[in-house]
Tab-separated table of C-alpha atoms in Angstrom:
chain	number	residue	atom	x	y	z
A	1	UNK	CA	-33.862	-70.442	-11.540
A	2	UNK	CA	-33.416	-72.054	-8.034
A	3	UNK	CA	-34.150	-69.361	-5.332
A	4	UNK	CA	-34.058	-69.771	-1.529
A	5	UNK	CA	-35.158	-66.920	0.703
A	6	UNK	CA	-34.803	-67.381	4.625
A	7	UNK	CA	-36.665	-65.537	6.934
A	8	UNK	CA	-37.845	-65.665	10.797
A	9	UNK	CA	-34.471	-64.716	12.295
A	10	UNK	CA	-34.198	-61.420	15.011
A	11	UNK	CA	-32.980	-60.587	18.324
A	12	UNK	CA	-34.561	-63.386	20.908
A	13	UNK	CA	-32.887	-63.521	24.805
A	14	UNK	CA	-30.966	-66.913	25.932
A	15	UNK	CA	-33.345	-69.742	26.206
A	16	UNK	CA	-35.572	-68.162	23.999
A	17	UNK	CA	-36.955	-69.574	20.795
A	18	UNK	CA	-37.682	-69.190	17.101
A	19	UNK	CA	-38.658	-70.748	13.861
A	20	UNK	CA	-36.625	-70.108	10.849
A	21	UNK	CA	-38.296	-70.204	7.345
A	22	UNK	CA	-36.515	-70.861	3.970
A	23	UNK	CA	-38.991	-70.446	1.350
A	24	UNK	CA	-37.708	-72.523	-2.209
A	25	UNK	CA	-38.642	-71.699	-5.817
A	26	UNK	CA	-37.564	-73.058	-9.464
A	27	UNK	CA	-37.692	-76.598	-7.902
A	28	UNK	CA	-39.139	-79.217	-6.093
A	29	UNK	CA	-38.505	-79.221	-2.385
A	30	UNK	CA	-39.664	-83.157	-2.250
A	31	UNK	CA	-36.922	-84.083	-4.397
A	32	UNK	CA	-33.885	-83.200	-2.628
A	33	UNK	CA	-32.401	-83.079	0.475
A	34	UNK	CA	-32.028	-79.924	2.201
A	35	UNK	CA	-29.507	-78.502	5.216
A	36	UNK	CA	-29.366	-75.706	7.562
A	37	UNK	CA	-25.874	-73.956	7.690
A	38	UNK	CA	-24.826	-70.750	9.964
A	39	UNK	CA	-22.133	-68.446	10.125
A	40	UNK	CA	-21.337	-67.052	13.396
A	41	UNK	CA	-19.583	-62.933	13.146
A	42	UNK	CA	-16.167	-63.592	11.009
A	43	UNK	CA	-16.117	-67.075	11.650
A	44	UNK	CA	-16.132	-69.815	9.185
A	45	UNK	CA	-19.462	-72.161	7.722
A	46	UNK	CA	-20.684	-74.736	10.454
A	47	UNK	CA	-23.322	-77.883	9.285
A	48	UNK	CA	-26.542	-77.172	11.619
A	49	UNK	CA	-28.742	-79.785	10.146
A	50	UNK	CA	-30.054	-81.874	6.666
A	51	UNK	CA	-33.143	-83.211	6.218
A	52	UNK	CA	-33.644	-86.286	3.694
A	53	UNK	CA	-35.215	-86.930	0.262
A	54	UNK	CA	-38.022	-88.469	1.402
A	55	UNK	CA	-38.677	-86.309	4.339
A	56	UNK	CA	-38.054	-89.354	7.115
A	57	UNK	CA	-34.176	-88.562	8.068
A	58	UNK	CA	-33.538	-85.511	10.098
A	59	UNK	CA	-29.616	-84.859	11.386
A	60	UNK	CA	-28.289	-82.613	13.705
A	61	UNK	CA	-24.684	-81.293	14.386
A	62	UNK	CA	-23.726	-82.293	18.470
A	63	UNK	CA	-23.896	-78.376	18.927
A	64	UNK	CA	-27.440	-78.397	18.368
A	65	UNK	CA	-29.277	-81.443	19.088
A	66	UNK	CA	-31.961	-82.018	21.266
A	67	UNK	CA	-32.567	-78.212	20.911
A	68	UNK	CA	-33.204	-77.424	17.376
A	69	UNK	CA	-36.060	-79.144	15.055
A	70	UNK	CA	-36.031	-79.681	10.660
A	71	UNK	CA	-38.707	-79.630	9.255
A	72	UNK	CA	-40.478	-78.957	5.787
A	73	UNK	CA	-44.058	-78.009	4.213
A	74	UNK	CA	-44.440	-79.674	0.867
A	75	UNK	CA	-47.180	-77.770	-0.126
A	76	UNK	CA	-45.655	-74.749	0.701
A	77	UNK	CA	-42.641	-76.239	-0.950
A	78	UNK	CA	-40.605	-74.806	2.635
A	79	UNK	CA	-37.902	-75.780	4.527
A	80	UNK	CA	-38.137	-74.840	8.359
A	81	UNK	CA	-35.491	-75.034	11.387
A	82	UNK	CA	-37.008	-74.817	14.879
A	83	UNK	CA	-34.480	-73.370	17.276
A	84	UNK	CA	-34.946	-73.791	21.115
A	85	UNK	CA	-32.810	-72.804	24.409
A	86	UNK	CA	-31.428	-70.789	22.222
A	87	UNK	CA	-27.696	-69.789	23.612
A	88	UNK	CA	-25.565	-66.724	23.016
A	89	UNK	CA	-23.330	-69.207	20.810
A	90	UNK	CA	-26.277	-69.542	18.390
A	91	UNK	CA	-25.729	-66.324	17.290
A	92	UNK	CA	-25.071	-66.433	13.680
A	93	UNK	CA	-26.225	-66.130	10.255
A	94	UNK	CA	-28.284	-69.176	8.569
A	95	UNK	CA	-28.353	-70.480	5.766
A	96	UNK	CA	-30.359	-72.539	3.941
A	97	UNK	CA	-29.111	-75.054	1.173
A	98	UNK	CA	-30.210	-77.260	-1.718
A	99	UNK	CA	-28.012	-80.258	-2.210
A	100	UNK	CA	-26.791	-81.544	-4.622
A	101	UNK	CA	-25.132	-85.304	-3.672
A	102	UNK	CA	-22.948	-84.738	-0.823
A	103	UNK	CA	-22.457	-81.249	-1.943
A	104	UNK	CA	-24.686	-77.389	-1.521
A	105	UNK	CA	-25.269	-76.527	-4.655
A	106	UNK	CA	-27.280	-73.546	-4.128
A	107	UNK	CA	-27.733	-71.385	-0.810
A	108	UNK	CA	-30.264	-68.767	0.364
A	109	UNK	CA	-28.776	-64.948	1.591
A	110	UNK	CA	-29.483	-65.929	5.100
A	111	UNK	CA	-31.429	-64.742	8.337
A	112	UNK	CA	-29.577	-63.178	11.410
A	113	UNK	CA	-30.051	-64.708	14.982
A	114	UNK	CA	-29.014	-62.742	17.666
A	115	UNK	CA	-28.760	-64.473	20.912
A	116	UNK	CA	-28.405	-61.553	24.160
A	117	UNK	CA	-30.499	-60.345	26.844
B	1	UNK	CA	-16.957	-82.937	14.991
B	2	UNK	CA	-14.142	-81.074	14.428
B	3	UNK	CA	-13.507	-78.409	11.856
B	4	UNK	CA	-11.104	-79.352	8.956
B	5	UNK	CA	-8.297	-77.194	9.084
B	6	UNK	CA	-7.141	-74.170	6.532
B	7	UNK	CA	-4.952	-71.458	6.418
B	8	UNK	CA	-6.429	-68.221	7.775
B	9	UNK	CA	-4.874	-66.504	4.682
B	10	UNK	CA	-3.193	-66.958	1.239
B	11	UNK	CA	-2.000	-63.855	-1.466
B	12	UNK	CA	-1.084	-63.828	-4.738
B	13	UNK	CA	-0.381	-61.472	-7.447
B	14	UNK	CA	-2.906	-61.081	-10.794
B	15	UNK	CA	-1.796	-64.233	-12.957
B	16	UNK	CA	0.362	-66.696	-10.034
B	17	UNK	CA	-1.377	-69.361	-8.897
B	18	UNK	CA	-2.068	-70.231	-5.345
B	19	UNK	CA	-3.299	-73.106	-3.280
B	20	UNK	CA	-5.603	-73.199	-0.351
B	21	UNK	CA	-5.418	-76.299	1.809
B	22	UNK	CA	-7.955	-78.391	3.906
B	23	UNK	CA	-6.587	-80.811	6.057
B	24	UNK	CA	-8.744	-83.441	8.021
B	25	UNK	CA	-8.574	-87.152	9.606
B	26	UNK	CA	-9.123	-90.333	7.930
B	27	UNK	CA	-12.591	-90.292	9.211
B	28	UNK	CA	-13.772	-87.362	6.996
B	29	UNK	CA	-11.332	-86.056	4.301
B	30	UNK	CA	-9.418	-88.848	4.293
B	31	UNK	CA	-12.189	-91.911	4.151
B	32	UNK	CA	-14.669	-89.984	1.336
B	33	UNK	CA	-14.822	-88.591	-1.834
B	34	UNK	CA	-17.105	-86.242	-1.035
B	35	UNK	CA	-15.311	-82.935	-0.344
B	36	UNK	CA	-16.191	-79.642	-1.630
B	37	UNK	CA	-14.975	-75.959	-1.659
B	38	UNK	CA	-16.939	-72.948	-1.545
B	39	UNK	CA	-16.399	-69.424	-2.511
B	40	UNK	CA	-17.866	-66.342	-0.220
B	41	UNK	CA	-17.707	-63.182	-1.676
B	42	UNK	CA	-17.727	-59.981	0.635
B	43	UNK	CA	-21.846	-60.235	2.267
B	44	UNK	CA	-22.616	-62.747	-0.142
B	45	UNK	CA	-23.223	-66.269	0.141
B	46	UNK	CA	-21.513	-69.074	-0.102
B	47	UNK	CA	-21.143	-70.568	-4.104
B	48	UNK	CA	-20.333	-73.812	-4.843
B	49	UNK	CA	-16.956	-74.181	-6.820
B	50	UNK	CA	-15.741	-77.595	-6.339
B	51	UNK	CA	-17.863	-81.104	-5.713
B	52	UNK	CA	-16.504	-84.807	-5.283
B	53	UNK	CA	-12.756	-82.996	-4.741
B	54	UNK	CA	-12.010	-82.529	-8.101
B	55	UNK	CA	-15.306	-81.879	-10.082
B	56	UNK	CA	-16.407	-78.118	-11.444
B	57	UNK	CA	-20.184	-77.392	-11.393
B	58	UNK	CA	-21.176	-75.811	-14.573
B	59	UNK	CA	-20.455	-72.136	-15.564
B	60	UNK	CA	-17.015	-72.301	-13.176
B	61	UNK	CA	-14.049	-71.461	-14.460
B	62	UNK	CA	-11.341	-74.406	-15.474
B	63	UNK	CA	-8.826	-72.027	-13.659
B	64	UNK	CA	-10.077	-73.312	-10.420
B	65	UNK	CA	-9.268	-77.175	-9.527
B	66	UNK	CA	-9.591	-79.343	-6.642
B	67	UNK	CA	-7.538	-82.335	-5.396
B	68	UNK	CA	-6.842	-85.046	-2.266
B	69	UNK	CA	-3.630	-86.542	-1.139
B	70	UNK	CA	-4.198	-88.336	2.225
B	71	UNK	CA	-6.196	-86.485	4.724
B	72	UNK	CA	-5.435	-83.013	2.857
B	73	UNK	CA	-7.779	-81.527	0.304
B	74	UNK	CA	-6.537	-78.543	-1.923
B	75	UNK	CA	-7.785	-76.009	-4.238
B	76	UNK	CA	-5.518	-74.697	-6.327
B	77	UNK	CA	-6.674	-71.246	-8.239
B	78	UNK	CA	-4.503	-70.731	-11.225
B	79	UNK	CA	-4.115	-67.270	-13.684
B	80	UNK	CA	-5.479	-65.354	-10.596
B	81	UNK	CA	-8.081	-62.647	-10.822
B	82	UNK	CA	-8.680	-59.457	-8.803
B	83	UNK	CA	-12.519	-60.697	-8.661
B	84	UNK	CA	-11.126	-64.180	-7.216
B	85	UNK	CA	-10.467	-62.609	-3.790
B	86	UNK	CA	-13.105	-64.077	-1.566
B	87	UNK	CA	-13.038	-66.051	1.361
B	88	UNK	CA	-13.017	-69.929	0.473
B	89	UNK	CA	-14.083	-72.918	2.693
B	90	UNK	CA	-13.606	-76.232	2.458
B	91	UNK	CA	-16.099	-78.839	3.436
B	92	UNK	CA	-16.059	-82.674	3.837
B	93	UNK	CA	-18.423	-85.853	4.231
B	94	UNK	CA	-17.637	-87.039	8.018
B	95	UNK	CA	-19.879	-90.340	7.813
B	96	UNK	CA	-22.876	-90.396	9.914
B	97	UNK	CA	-24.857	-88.222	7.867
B	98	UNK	CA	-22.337	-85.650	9.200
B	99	UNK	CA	-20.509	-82.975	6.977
B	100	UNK	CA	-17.487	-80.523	8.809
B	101	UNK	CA	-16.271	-76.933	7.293
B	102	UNK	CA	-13.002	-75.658	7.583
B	103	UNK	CA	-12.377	-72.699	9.463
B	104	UNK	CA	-12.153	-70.440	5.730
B	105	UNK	CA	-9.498	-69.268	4.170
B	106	UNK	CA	-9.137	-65.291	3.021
B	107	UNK	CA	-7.423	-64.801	-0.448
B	108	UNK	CA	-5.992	-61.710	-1.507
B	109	UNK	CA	-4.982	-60.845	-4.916
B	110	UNK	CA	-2.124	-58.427	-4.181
């Protein structure tokens, strides 16, 4: 069974930082591209970020590039999402997704990021 | 990168059918065939219902279906459920190695 479980999320002040973890199981990170996704309160889903296949390709939504990083840990078969001048607009829930083609076919619960001083 | 556009909210009775819509430009809904729609339950996440507009993952029922005319997307929801009300999103391909939500839709069953 394909699980994802995000973690690394909190309260962090504007400009502030943090490094989001999504930790896979019941498949092979290597083998598929993977994508950040938040939710800010009662809005709608908003693409952050995908990382390819093979690891090379990283892509950012305008709203966050140049401040957040993809990454992943094959051994640790773990998808990560560097956030930096972080911005009371970041504040949201994220996700973390398997794809599947051009589609998420299977999503994590989520960590909260709370953006305030 | 704009959001695709839905309805804020849709209702329907137990057994009517209803459609959500999606509507986008040419350079996302309308130039791929790569749209999806996605069901949120109440502080749950997001489940995948519909891939390539019209295809059903396995274990989904057949009374949901997806479909594309133009720069619209739809997901139609027929012999409606009580456990059907959810929010739903639509999501599209924008070229680019882009993809754009929809603003999610809120469907009650009356």
């Amino acid at each position: 069974e394909v699980q994802l479980l995000e973690s690394g999320g909190g309260l962090v002040q504007p400009g502030g930082s943090l490094r989001l973890s999504c930790a896979a199981s019941g498949f092979t990170l290597k083998n598929y591209a993977m994508r950040w996704v938040r939710q800010a309160p009662g809005k709608g889903l908003e693409w952050v970020s995908t990382i390819s296949v093979d690891g090379a390709g990283t892509y950012y939504a305008d709203s966050v590039k140049g401040r957040f990083t993809i990454s992943r840990d094959i051994s640790k078969n773990s998808l990560y999402l560097q956030l930096n001048t972080l911005r009371a607009e970041d504040t949201a829930l994220y996700y973390c997704a398997k794809t599947s083609g051009d589609s998420f076919d299977s999503w994590g619960q989520g960590t909260l990021v709370t953006v305030s001083s | 990168q704009s959001a695709l556009t839905q309805p804020r909210s849709v209702s329907g009775s137990p057994g009517q059918s209803v459609t959500i819509s999606c509507t986008g430009t040419s350079r996302d809904v309308g130039g791929y065939k790569y749209v999806s729609w996605y069901q949120q339950l109440p502080g749950k996440a997001p489940k995948l219902m519909i891939f390539d507009v019209t295809e059903r993952p396995s274990g989904v029922p057949d009374r949901f279906s997806g479909s594309k005319s133009g720069n619209t997307a739809s997901l139609t929801i027929s012999g409606l459920q009580a456990e059907d009300e959810a929010d739903y999103h639509c999501c599209s391909y924008a070229g680019n190695y882009i993809w754009v939500f929809g603003g999610g839709t809120k469907l009650t069953v009356l």
